[in-house]
mmCIF file of C-alpha atoms in Angstrom:
data_model
loop_
_atom_site.group_PDB
_atom_site.id
_atom_site.type_symbol
_atom_site.label_atom_id
_atom_site.label_comp_id
_atom_site.label_asym_id
_atom_site.label_seq_id
_atom_site.Cartn_x
_atom_site.Cartn_y
_atom_site.Cartn_z
ATOM 1 C CA MET A 1 0.000 0.000 0.000
ATOM 2 C CA CYS A 2 2.872 2.341 0.711
ATOM 3 C CA CYS A 3 4.028 2.542 -2.911
ATOM 4 C CA TYR A 4 0.466 3.142 -4.173
ATOM 5 C CA PHE A 5 0.042 5.951 -1.642
ATOM 6 C CA ARG A 6 3.266 7.524 -2.918
ATOM 7 C CA VAL A 7 2.029 7.293 -6.526
ATOM 8 C CA PHE A 8 -1.305 8.899 -5.585
ATOM 9 C CA ARG A 9 0.364 11.679 -3.612
ATOM 10 C CA PHE A 10 2.876 12.372 -6.391
ATOM 11 C CA PHE A 11 0.174 12.572 -9.057
ATOM 12 C CA ARG A 12 -1.936 14.845 -6.847
ATOM 13 C CA VAL A 13 0.957 17.268 -6.282
ATOM 14 C CA LEU A 14 1.770 17.337 -9.996
ATOM 15 C CA ARG A 15 -1.825 17.964 -11.009
ATOM 16 C CA ARG A 16 -2.406 20.647 -8.404
ATOM 17 C CA SER A 17 0.887 22.444 -9.076
ATOM 18 C CA LEU A 18 0.934 22.243 -12.854
ATOM 19 C CA ARG A 19 -2.725 21.602 -13.821
ATOM 20 C CA ILE A 20 -1.904 18.759 -16.165
ATOM 21 C CA GLU A 21 -4.227 15.852 -16.829
ATOM 22 C CA PHE A 22 -2.112 12.752 -16.207
ATOM 23 C CA SER A 23 -4.814 10.335 -17.269
ATOM 24 C CA THR A 24 -4.123 11.332 -20.880
ATOM 25 C CA ALA A 25 -0.381 10.794 -20.461
ATOM 26 C CA ILE A 26 -0.911 7.408 -18.870
ATOM 27 C CA SER A 27 -3.465 6.183 -21.408
ATOM 28 C CA ASN A 28 -1.095 7.128 -24.225
ATOM 29 C CA ASN A 29 1.794 5.235 -22.646
ATOM 30 C CA PRO A 30 0.829 1.618 -21.949
ATOM 31 C CA VAL A 31 3.490 -0.722 -20.603
ATOM 32 C CA SER A 32 5.034 -2.477 -23.581
ATOM 33 C CA LEU A 33 7.184 -5.584 -23.607
ATOM 34 C CA MET A 34 8.068 -5.204 -27.273
ATOM 35 C CA GLN A 35 11.727 -5.971 -27.957
ATOM 36 C CA PRO A 36 13.101 -4.075 -30.971
ATOM 37 C CA ASP A 37 16.011 -5.034 -33.132
ATOM 38 C CA SER A 38 19.305 -3.285 -32.406
ATOM 39 C CA ASN A 39 18.897 -0.918 -35.368
ATOM 40 C CA GLN A 40 15.685 0.393 -33.818
ATOM 41 C CA VAL A 41 17.459 1.634 -30.682
ATOM 42 C CA ASN A 42 18.341 5.051 -31.983
ATOM 43 C CA ARG A 43 17.933 7.081 -28.802
ATOM 44 C CA ILE A 44 18.914 5.977 -25.288
ATOM 45 C CA ILE A 45 18.446 7.873 -22.049
ATOM 46 C CA VAL A 46 20.327 6.895 -18.904
ATOM 47 C CA ARG A 47 19.059 8.043 -15.510
ATOM 48 C CA GLY A 48 22.351 8.528 -13.720
ATOM 49 C CA ALA A 49 23.171 8.200 -10.028
ATOM 50 C CA ASN A 50 22.803 11.246 -7.767
ATOM 51 C CA TRP A 51 25.868 10.984 -5.512
ATOM 52 C CA ILE A 52 29.352 11.705 -6.850
ATOM 53 C CA GLY A 53 30.793 8.360 -5.772
ATOM 54 C CA ASP A 54 27.888 6.388 -7.224
ATOM 55 C CA ALA A 55 28.057 8.411 -10.426
ATOM 56 C CA VAL A 56 31.749 7.566 -10.869
ATOM 57 C CA MET A 57 30.929 3.890 -10.365
ATOM 58 C CA THR A 58 28.571 4.035 -13.359
ATOM 59 C CA ALA A 59 31.453 4.900 -15.720
ATOM 60 C CA PRO A 60 32.270 1.276 -16.735
ATOM 61 C CA ALA A 61 28.588 0.671 -17.495
ATOM 62 C CA LEU A 62 28.427 3.827 -19.601
ATOM 63 C CA GLY A 63 31.502 2.637 -21.486
ATOM 64 C CA ARG A 64 29.894 -0.733 -22.050
ATOM 65 C CA LEU A 65 26.662 0.888 -23.221
ATOM 66 C CA ARG A 66 28.580 2.938 -25.777
ATOM 67 C CA SER A 67 30.410 -0.132 -27.105
ATOM 68 C CA SER A 68 27.139 -2.080 -27.318
ATOM 69 C CA PHE A 69 25.213 0.690 -29.084
ATOM 70 C CA PRO A 70 27.892 2.586 -31.015
ATOM 71 C CA ARG A 71 25.460 4.327 -33.389
ATOM 72 C CA SER A 72 22.816 5.280 -30.830
ATOM 73 C CA HIS A 73 22.472 8.751 -29.363
ATOM 74 C CA ILE A 74 23.080 8.351 -25.612
ATOM 75 C CA ALA A 75 21.799 11.061 -23.261
ATOM 76 C CA LEU A 76 22.610 11.104 -19.558
ATOM 77 C CA LEU A 77 19.957 12.545 -17.242
ATOM 78 C CA ALA A 78 21.726 13.636 -14.056
ATOM 79 C CA THR A 79 21.484 16.106 -11.200
ATOM 80 C CA PRO A 80 23.567 19.318 -11.218
ATOM 81 C CA GLY A 81 25.916 17.941 -8.565
ATOM 82 C CA VAL A 82 27.309 15.245 -10.869
ATOM 83 C CA THR A 83 26.875 16.475 -14.449
ATOM 84 C CA GLY A 84 30.379 17.969 -14.423
ATOM 85 C CA LEU A 85 31.867 14.490 -14.080
ATOM 86 C CA PHE A 86 30.851 13.587 -17.609
ATOM 87 C CA GLU A 87 31.433 16.764 -19.611
ATOM 88 C CA ASP A 88 34.576 15.287 -21.173
ATOM 89 C CA SER A 89 33.266 11.721 -21.366
ATOM 90 C CA PRO A 90 33.557 9.902 -24.708
ATOM 91 C CA PHE A 91 30.746 7.529 -23.705
ATOM 92 C CA ILE A 92 27.786 9.884 -23.953
ATOM 93 C CA ASP A 93 26.546 12.379 -26.521
ATOM 94 C CA GLU A 94 24.546 14.688 -24.291
ATOM 95 C CA VAL A 95 24.103 15.563 -20.609
ATOM 96 C CA ILE A 96 20.609 16.653 -19.545
ATOM 97 C CA GLU A 97 20.492 18.441 -16.207
ATOM 98 C CA TYR A 98 17.668 17.242 -13.954
ATOM 99 C CA ARG A 99 16.939 19.949 -11.382
ATOM 100 C CA ARG A 100 14.315 18.056 -9.395
ATOM 101 C CA LYS A 101 15.693 19.086 -5.998
ATOM 102 C CA GLU A 102 16.112 22.706 -7.036
ATOM 103 C CA ASP A 103 12.929 23.264 -9.092
ATOM 104 C CA GLY A 104 10.573 20.657 -7.634
ATOM 105 C CA THR A 105 7.623 19.323 -9.596
ATOM 106 C CA ARG A 106 8.224 21.701 -12.496
ATOM 107 C CA ALA A 107 11.512 19.935 -13.287
ATOM 108 C CA PHE A 108 9.722 16.581 -13.373
ATOM 109 C CA LEU A 109 7.086 17.835 -15.814
ATOM 110 C CA GLU A 110 9.566 19.634 -18.077
ATOM 111 C CA THR A 111 11.792 16.560 -18.237
ATOM 112 C CA MET A 112 8.793 14.339 -18.945
ATOM 113 C CA LYS A 113 7.814 16.609 -21.858
ATOM 114 C CA LEU A 114 11.387 16.618 -23.159
ATOM 115 C CA MET A 115 11.533 12.826 -23.062
ATOM 116 C CA ARG A 116 8.221 12.456 -24.867
ATOM 117 C CA ALA A 117 9.368 14.903 -27.548
ATOM 118 C CA ARG A 118 12.625 12.993 -28.018
ATOM 119 C CA ALA A 119 10.869 9.588 -28.176
ATOM 120 C CA PHE A 120 13.603 7.574 -26.480
ATOM 121 C CA ASP A 121 13.700 3.920 -27.461
ATOM 122 C CA LEU A 122 15.437 2.757 -24.298
ATOM 123 C CA ALA A 123 15.786 4.023 -20.723
ATOM 124 C CA ALA A 124 18.544 2.487 -18.592
ATOM 125 C CA LEU A 125 17.781 3.345 -14.979
ATOM 126 C CA PHE A 126 20.967 3.363 -12.921
ATOM 127 C CA GLN A 127 19.138 5.208 -10.146
ATOM 128 C CA ASN A 128 16.929 2.873 -8.107
ATOM 129 C CA ALA A 129 14.333 5.425 -6.978
ATOM 130 C CA PHE A 130 10.642 4.975 -7.741
ATOM 131 C CA GLU A 131 10.563 8.399 -9.396
ATOM 132 C CA ALA A 132 13.181 7.378 -11.954
ATOM 133 C CA ALA A 133 10.932 4.603 -13.268
ATOM 134 C CA LEU A 134 7.844 6.825 -13.137
ATOM 135 C CA LEU A 135 9.592 9.506 -15.172
ATOM 136 C CA ALA A 136 10.759 6.982 -17.774
ATOM 137 C CA TRP A 137 7.234 5.567 -18.037
ATOM 138 C CA LEU A 138 5.445 8.907 -18.310
ATOM 139 C CA GLY A 139 8.264 10.158 -20.551
ATOM 140 C CA GLY A 140 7.354 7.496 -23.113
ATOM 141 C CA ALA A 141 10.569 5.464 -23.165
ATOM 142 C CA ARG A 142 9.571 2.333 -25.057
ATOM 143 C CA LEU A 143 11.859 0.023 -23.100
ATOM 144 C CA ARG A 144 12.638 0.658 -19.430
ATOM 145 C CA VAL A 145 15.350 -1.423 -17.784
ATOM 146 C CA GLY A 146 16.402 -1.288 -14.134
ATOM 147 C CA PHE A 147 16.187 -3.042 -10.787
ATOM 148 C CA ALA A 148 12.662 -3.927 -9.660
ATOM 149 C CA ALA A 149 12.979 -2.134 -6.325
ATOM 150 C CA GLN A 150 11.016 0.612 -4.536
ATOM 151 C CA GLY A 151 7.679 -0.750 -5.768
ATOM 152 C CA ARG A 152 8.370 0.108 -9.398
ATOM 153 C CA SER A 153 8.049 -3.311 -11.078
ATOM 154 C CA LEU A 154 4.933 -2.359 -13.045
ATOM 155 C CA LEU A 155 6.677 0.702 -14.476
ATOM 156 C CA LEU A 156 9.540 -1.311 -15.982
ATOM 157 C CA THR A 157 9.383 -3.419 -19.100
ATOM 158 C CA HIS A 158 12.379 -5.428 -17.901
ATOM 159 C CA GLY A 159 13.145 -5.549 -14.192
ATOM 160 C CA LEU A 160 16.144 -7.120 -12.525
ATOM 161 C CA ARG A 161 16.186 -8.494 -8.979
ATOM 162 C CA ARG A 162 18.978 -8.644 -6.465
ATOM 163 C CA GLY A 163 19.735 -12.041 -4.971
ATOM 164 C CA PRO A 164 21.948 -13.049 -2.050
ATOM 165 C CA GLU A 165 24.817 -13.708 -4.476
ATOM 166 C CA ARG A 166 25.196 -9.947 -4.900
ATOM 167 C CA ARG A 167 26.266 -9.429 -1.284
ATOM 168 C CA ASN A 168 29.880 -8.211 -1.072
ATOM 169 C CA ARG A 169 29.930 -7.777 -4.841
ATOM 170 C CA HIS A 170 31.053 -4.367 -6.023
ATOM 171 C CA GLN A 171 28.300 -1.929 -6.953
ATOM 172 C CA ILE A 172 29.928 -1.374 -10.343
ATOM 173 C CA HIS A 173 28.555 -4.764 -11.386
ATOM 174 C CA ASP A 174 24.965 -3.713 -10.616
ATOM 175 C CA TYR A 175 25.219 -1.002 -13.264
ATOM 176 C CA LEU A 176 26.881 -3.442 -15.659
ATOM 177 C CA ASP A 177 23.995 -5.880 -15.061
ATOM 178 C CA ILE A 178 21.543 -3.214 -16.211
ATOM 179 C CA VAL A 179 23.518 -2.709 -19.412
ATOM 180 C CA ALA A 180 23.754 -6.481 -19.909
ATOM 181 C CA GLU A 181 19.962 -6.672 -19.689
ATOM 182 C CA CYS A 182 19.701 -3.876 -22.262
ATOM 183 C CA GLU A 183 21.962 -5.917 -24.532
ATOM 184 C CA ARG A 184 19.872 -9.048 -24.018
ATOM 185 C CA VAL A 185 16.632 -7.249 -24.771
ATOM 186 C CA CYS A 186 17.830 -5.212 -27.734
ATOM 187 C CA LEU A 187 20.611 -7.295 -29.265
ATOM 188 C CA GLY A 188 19.145 -10.733 -28.716
ATOM 189 C CA GLY A 189 21.656 -13.548 -28.906
ATOM 190 C CA SER A 190 24.526 -11.455 -30.215
ATOM 191 C CA PRO A 191 25.701 -9.141 -27.432
ATOM 192 C CA PRO A 192 29.269 -7.827 -27.566
ATOM 193 C CA SER A 193 31.943 -9.779 -25.739
ATOM 194 C CA GLN A 194 32.379 -9.183 -22.016
ATOM 195 C CA ILE A 195 34.638 -6.294 -21.055
ATOM 196 C CA SER A 196 37.676 -7.227 -19.004
ATOM 197 C CA ASP A 197 38.291 -3.824 -17.410
ATOM 198 C CA THR A 198 35.717 -2.675 -14.864
ATOM 199 C CA LEU A 199 37.727 0.272 -13.545
ATOM 200 C CA PRO A 200 36.033 3.679 -13.828
ATOM 201 C CA SER A 201 37.879 6.099 -16.063
ATOM 202 C CA LEU A 202 37.486 9.860 -15.795
ATOM 203 C CA ILE A 203 39.162 12.560 -17.838
ATOM 204 C CA ALA A 204 40.315 15.936 -16.557
ATOM 205 C CA GLY A 205 40.732 18.135 -19.591
ATOM 206 C CA PRO A 206 43.433 20.808 -19.871
ATOM 207 C CA ALA A 207 40.987 23.563 -18.894
ATOM 208 C CA ARG A 208 40.233 21.848 -15.603
ATOM 209 C CA ARG A 209 43.886 21.367 -14.806
ATOM 210 C CA ARG A 210 44.616 25.014 -15.559
ATOM 211 C CA ALA A 211 41.722 26.115 -13.347
ATOM 212 C CA ALA A 212 43.012 23.949 -10.497
ATOM 213 C CA GLU A 213 46.571 25.182 -10.844
ATOM 214 C CA SER A 214 45.339 28.785 -10.830
ATOM 215 C CA LEU A 215 43.322 28.075 -7.681
ATOM 216 C CA LEU A 216 46.334 26.533 -5.942
ATOM 217 C CA ARG A 217 48.496 29.523 -6.859
ATOM 218 C CA ARG A 218 45.868 31.852 -5.446
ATOM 219 C CA PHE A 219 46.014 30.004 -2.123
ATOM 220 C CA GLY A 220 49.797 29.771 -2.061
ATOM 221 C CA GLY A 221 50.229 26.134 -3.077
ATOM 222 C CA ASP A 222 52.050 26.581 -6.369
ATOM 223 C CA SER A 223 55.451 25.024 -5.649
ATOM 224 C CA ASN A 224 55.758 22.041 -7.992
ATOM 225 C CA SER A 225 59.018 20.849 -6.457
ATOM 226 C CA ARG A 226 57.185 19.337 -3.451
ATOM 227 C CA PRO A 227 54.641 16.488 -3.420
ATOM 228 C CA LEU A 228 51.048 17.672 -3.281
ATOM 229 C CA VAL A 229 48.892 15.596 -0.910
ATOM 230 C CA ALA A 230 45.134 16.174 -0.668
ATOM 231 C CA LEU A 231 43.284 15.204 2.505
ATOM 232 C CA ASN A 232 39.517 14.742 2.597
ATOM 233 C CA ALA A 233 38.549 14.630 6.268
ATOM 234 C CA GLY A 234 34.784 15.031 5.955
ATOM 235 C CA ALA A 235 31.802 12.887 5.034
ATOM 236 C CA THR A 236 28.637 14.856 4.425
ATOM 237 C CA ASN A 237 26.163 12.010 4.896
ATOM 238 C CA SER A 238 27.707 10.068 7.808
ATOM 239 C CA ARG A 239 29.608 11.040 10.938
ATOM 240 C CA ALA A 240 30.640 7.423 11.451
ATOM 241 C CA LYS A 241 32.681 7.467 8.213
ATOM 242 C CA ARG A 242 34.992 10.207 9.512
ATOM 243 C CA TRP A 243 38.445 9.274 10.745
ATOM 244 C CA PRO A 244 39.088 11.458 13.847
ATOM 245 C CA GLU A 245 40.277 14.987 13.203
ATOM 246 C CA ASP A 246 43.264 14.746 15.539
ATOM 247 C CA ARG A 247 44.489 11.748 13.510
ATOM 248 C CA PHE A 248 44.318 13.774 10.297
ATOM 249 C CA ALA A 249 46.315 16.548 11.994
ATOM 250 C CA ALA A 250 49.003 14.096 13.121
ATOM 251 C CA LEU A 251 49.147 12.515 9.649
ATOM 252 C CA ALA A 252 49.502 15.898 7.960
ATOM 253 C CA ASP A 253 52.412 16.769 10.291
ATOM 254 C CA GLN A 254 54.123 13.474 9.439
ATOM 255 C CA LEU A 255 53.768 14.069 5.705
ATOM 256 C CA ILE A 256 55.232 17.551 5.984
ATOM 257 C CA ALA A 257 58.084 16.454 8.247
ATOM 258 C CA ALA A 258 59.091 13.447 6.147
ATOM 259 C CA LEU A 259 58.344 14.621 2.609
ATOM 260 C CA ASP A 260 58.073 18.417 2.823
ATOM 261 C CA ALA A 261 54.617 17.795 1.357
ATOM 262 C CA ARG A 262 52.140 20.508 0.447
ATOM 263 C CA ILE A 263 48.889 19.666 2.255
ATOM 264 C CA VAL A 264 45.549 20.647 0.738
ATOM 265 C CA PHE A 265 42.249 19.928 2.476
ATOM 266 C CA ILE A 266 39.307 19.411 0.125
ATOM 267 C CA GLY A 267 35.613 18.869 0.703
ATOM 268 C CA ALA A 268 32.196 20.474 0.648
ATOM 269 C CA ALA A 269 31.376 23.851 2.140
ATOM 270 C CA SER A 270 29.798 22.089 5.132
ATOM 271 C CA GLU A 271 33.181 20.453 5.820
ATOM 272 C CA ARG A 272 35.215 23.656 5.820
ATOM 273 C CA ASP A 273 34.990 24.209 9.586
ATOM 274 C CA GLY A 274 36.201 20.680 10.235
ATOM 275 C CA ALA A 275 39.221 21.235 8.006
ATOM 276 C CA GLU A 276 39.958 24.489 9.867
ATOM 277 C CA ARG A 277 39.886 22.654 13.193
ATOM 278 C CA ILE A 278 42.393 20.120 11.866
ATOM 279 C CA ILE A 279 44.715 22.853 10.604
ATOM 280 C CA ARG A 280 44.635 24.531 14.023
ATOM 281 C CA GLN A 281 45.653 21.230 15.638
ATOM 282 C CA MET A 282 48.628 20.769 13.312
ATOM 283 C CA LYS A 283 52.075 21.561 14.697
ATOM 284 C CA ARG A 284 53.388 22.535 11.255
ATOM 285 C CA ARG A 285 52.097 25.454 9.250
ATOM 286 C CA GLY A 286 51.216 25.937 5.608
ATOM 287 C CA ALA A 287 48.225 23.633 5.000
ATOM 288 C CA ILE A 288 45.633 25.018 2.569
ATOM 289 C CA ASN A 289 41.902 24.733 3.156
ATOM 290 C CA LEU A 290 40.042 24.400 -0.155
ATOM 291 C CA ALA A 291 36.924 22.797 1.357
ATOM 292 C CA GLY A 292 33.961 24.628 -0.105
ATOM 293 C CA GLU A 293 36.221 26.692 -2.385
ATOM 294 C CA THR A 294 36.094 24.530 -5.503
ATOM 295 C CA SER A 295 33.538 23.877 -8.182
ATOM 296 C CA LEU A 296 33.286 20.264 -9.316
ATOM 297 C CA ALA A 297 35.409 21.112 -12.375
ATOM 298 C CA GLU A 298 38.094 22.682 -10.160
ATOM 299 C CA LEU A 299 37.964 19.726 -7.763
ATOM 300 C CA ILE A 300 38.502 17.292 -10.633
ATOM 301 C CA GLY A 301 41.428 19.359 -11.869
ATOM 302 C CA ALA A 302 42.912 19.656 -8.371
ATOM 303 C CA LEU A 303 42.722 15.916 -7.786
ATOM 304 C CA ASP A 304 44.300 15.296 -11.172
ATOM 305 C CA VAL A 305 47.364 17.386 -10.259
ATOM 306 C CA CYS A 306 47.704 15.851 -6.773
ATOM 307 C CA ASP A 307 50.351 13.242 -6.054
ATOM 308 C CA LEU A 308 48.108 11.492 -3.518
ATOM 309 C CA LEU A 309 44.644 11.688 -1.974
ATOM 310 C CA ILE A 310 43.949 10.315 1.496
ATOM 311 C CA SER A 311 40.232 10.314 2.153
ATOM 312 C CA ASN A 312 37.322 8.993 4.117
ATOM 313 C CA ASP A 313 34.823 6.948 2.121
ATOM 314 C CA THR A 314 33.371 9.832 0.090
ATOM 315 C CA GLY A 315 32.816 10.951 -3.499
ATOM 316 C CA PRO A 316 36.192 12.676 -4.092
ATOM 317 C CA ALA A 317 37.976 9.388 -3.396
ATOM 318 C CA HIS A 318 36.104 7.833 -6.323
ATOM 319 C CA VAL A 319 36.964 10.812 -8.514
ATOM 320 C CA ALA A 320 40.686 10.614 -7.735
ATOM 321 C CA ALA A 321 40.720 6.847 -8.271
ATOM 322 C CA GLY A 322 38.865 7.261 -11.575
ATOM 323 C CA LEU A 323 41.475 9.800 -12.667
ATOM 324 C CA GLY A 324 44.174 7.196 -12.001
ATOM 325 C CA ARG A 325 45.708 9.128 -9.100
ATOM 326 C CA PRO A 326 47.154 7.352 -6.023
ATOM 327 C CA THR A 327 44.206 7.136 -3.634
ATOM 328 C CA LEU A 328 44.019 5.730 -0.118
ATOM 329 C CA THR A 329 40.504 5.447 1.330
ATOM 330 C CA ILE A 330 39.809 4.866 5.010
ATOM 331 C CA PHE A 331 36.936 2.458 5.705
ATOM 332 C CA GLY A 332 35.052 1.779 8.920
ATOM 333 C CA PRO A 333 31.247 1.418 8.939
ATOM 334 C CA THR A 334 30.867 0.956 5.177
ATOM 335 C CA ASN A 335 31.607 -2.084 3.037
ATOM 336 C CA GLU A 336 34.731 -1.729 0.918
ATOM 337 C CA PHE A 337 33.865 -4.897 -1.008
ATOM 338 C CA GLU A 338 30.801 -3.156 -2.423
ATOM 339 C CA THR A 339 31.774 0.508 -2.683
ATOM 340 C CA ALA A 340 35.557 0.970 -2.473
ATOM 341 C CA PRO A 341 36.958 3.441 -5.016
ATOM 342 C CA ARG A 342 38.316 1.513 -7.992
ATOM 343 C CA GLY A 343 41.356 2.602 -9.933
ATOM 344 C CA PRO A 344 44.798 1.412 -11.045
ATOM 345 C CA ARG A 345 46.400 3.077 -8.001
ATOM 346 C CA ALA A 346 43.551 2.970 -5.487
ATOM 347 C CA GLU A 347 43.754 1.156 -2.160
ATOM 348 C CA ALA A 348 41.532 0.821 0.908
ATOM 349 C CA ILE A 349 42.563 0.536 4.545
ATOM 350 C CA ARG A 350 40.583 -0.536 7.602
ATOM 351 C CA ALA A 351 41.279 -1.653 11.172
ATOM 352 C CA ALA A 352 41.720 -5.409 11.583
ATOM 353 C CA GLY A 353 39.679 -7.485 13.998
ATOM 354 C CA VAL A 354 36.782 -5.087 14.582
ATOM 355 C CA GLU A 355 33.739 -7.325 14.861
ATOM 356 C CA CYS A 356 31.150 -4.575 14.320
ATOM 357 C CA ALA A 357 32.795 -3.103 11.214
ATOM 358 C CA ARG A 358 30.676 -2.622 8.067
ATOM 359 C CA CYS A 359 27.624 -1.922 10.254
ATOM 360 C CA MET A 360 26.421 0.765 7.787
ATOM 361 C CA LEU A 361 25.323 3.027 10.669
ATOM 362 C CA ARG A 362 25.705 6.786 10.225
ATOM 363 C CA ASP A 363 26.477 7.342 13.905
ATOM 364 C CA CYS A 364 28.456 4.912 16.046
ATOM 365 C CA PRO A 365 26.511 3.847 19.166
ATOM 366 C CA ILE A 366 29.681 2.762 21.017
ATOM 367 C CA ASP A 367 33.324 3.890 20.794
ATOM 368 C CA HIS A 368 33.887 4.222 17.005
ATOM 369 C CA ARG A 369 36.573 1.522 17.209
ATOM 370 C CA CYS A 370 36.492 0.784 13.474
ATOM 371 C CA MET A 371 38.092 4.197 12.962
ATOM 372 C CA THR A 372 39.974 4.942 16.184
ATOM 373 C CA ARG A 373 41.995 1.728 15.875
ATOM 374 C CA ILE A 374 43.615 3.020 12.687
ATOM 375 C CA ALA A 375 46.769 4.891 13.703
ATOM 376 C CA PRO A 376 48.250 7.811 11.763
ATOM 377 C CA SER A 377 51.468 5.799 11.412
ATOM 378 C CA GLU A 378 49.575 3.069 9.505
ATOM 379 C CA ILE A 379 48.154 5.577 7.062
ATOM 380 C CA PHE A 380 51.559 7.242 6.715
ATOM 381 C CA GLU A 381 53.306 3.971 5.832
ATOM 382 C CA ARG A 382 50.698 3.097 3.212
ATOM 383 C CA ALA A 383 50.945 6.632 1.822
ATOM 384 C CA LEU A 384 54.702 6.299 1.383
ATOM 385 C CA LYS A 385 54.221 3.112 -0.640
ATOM 386 C CA LEU A 386 51.603 4.742 -2.861
ATOM 387 C CA LEU A 387 53.834 7.762 -3.472
#
């Protein structure tokens, strides 16, 4: 009953706010199980993931989709917070900004109208929300492929289900499964061969690198003769994912003492105060606080020019790993088997022997041992190896 109540409430808000008669839209868009030939899939829309880390993890699936449908026009529908990740991507032809959070119901209706005007043949739903399937259905996408979660089975033409075998399997493979189902439906018995490389790959163009270098010069971090180490000490959606601030301060002092490293703190605007507290605890001076000071394009460029990122389990760690930069991610309450940043020089570290690790709680109800048992010296030694 819960999902039907949500559908009713959503329709009521749309009709009251925008005075549109949805019965017409629904009657003109029956659920179809028709499976076209590959040459009929001319236009594909992908509903991307909302969080930066999740969005980076969709990159291998986007690459696979491009190789499977080389002549199709592929549009990515994504929120403003992640669209900048894919501006230089060779896998997609168009990025459509979906401002649902910013513009409310109006964004939903405008996007629905755009989709109906474009007449997409296929919608690949990387986002698992009910609204993503509703939008694809009302938007007239002839085939709608995604996981049958959140009560959206009836809105999909082809729904996948998660079984117990997916536990501790990396999330990248969920997105690849969606693309594999698109191949099965649209290409029949002749899908392309399996890809061997499932590492996300991001590109920081020259303009982004120049913007980052200009930003670093403005904050006094322009000496290229010293290693540049970025530290990401925040985690906007979970306090339990944060390695203690005093440990970050001690680590930063070690890096400066041993390597004469330039230390740059990155993060969201909400994490700026935390970075300032760490800098005040440091015994050595000169760390730069860029938390809240960078656009996504500047952050990508800054990570691309860094020699190393040490981070909690957050989106920037996935970006750095996708750029091929040395990345060390600290794990505690989250599951590194499912969501660790993937890259040719990416590693994860966690405390050994903590029985309550991977609890997935946002606040620790006890002593935060999964994080406090990781010493700065352990991180420092792993950092030296990565550098």
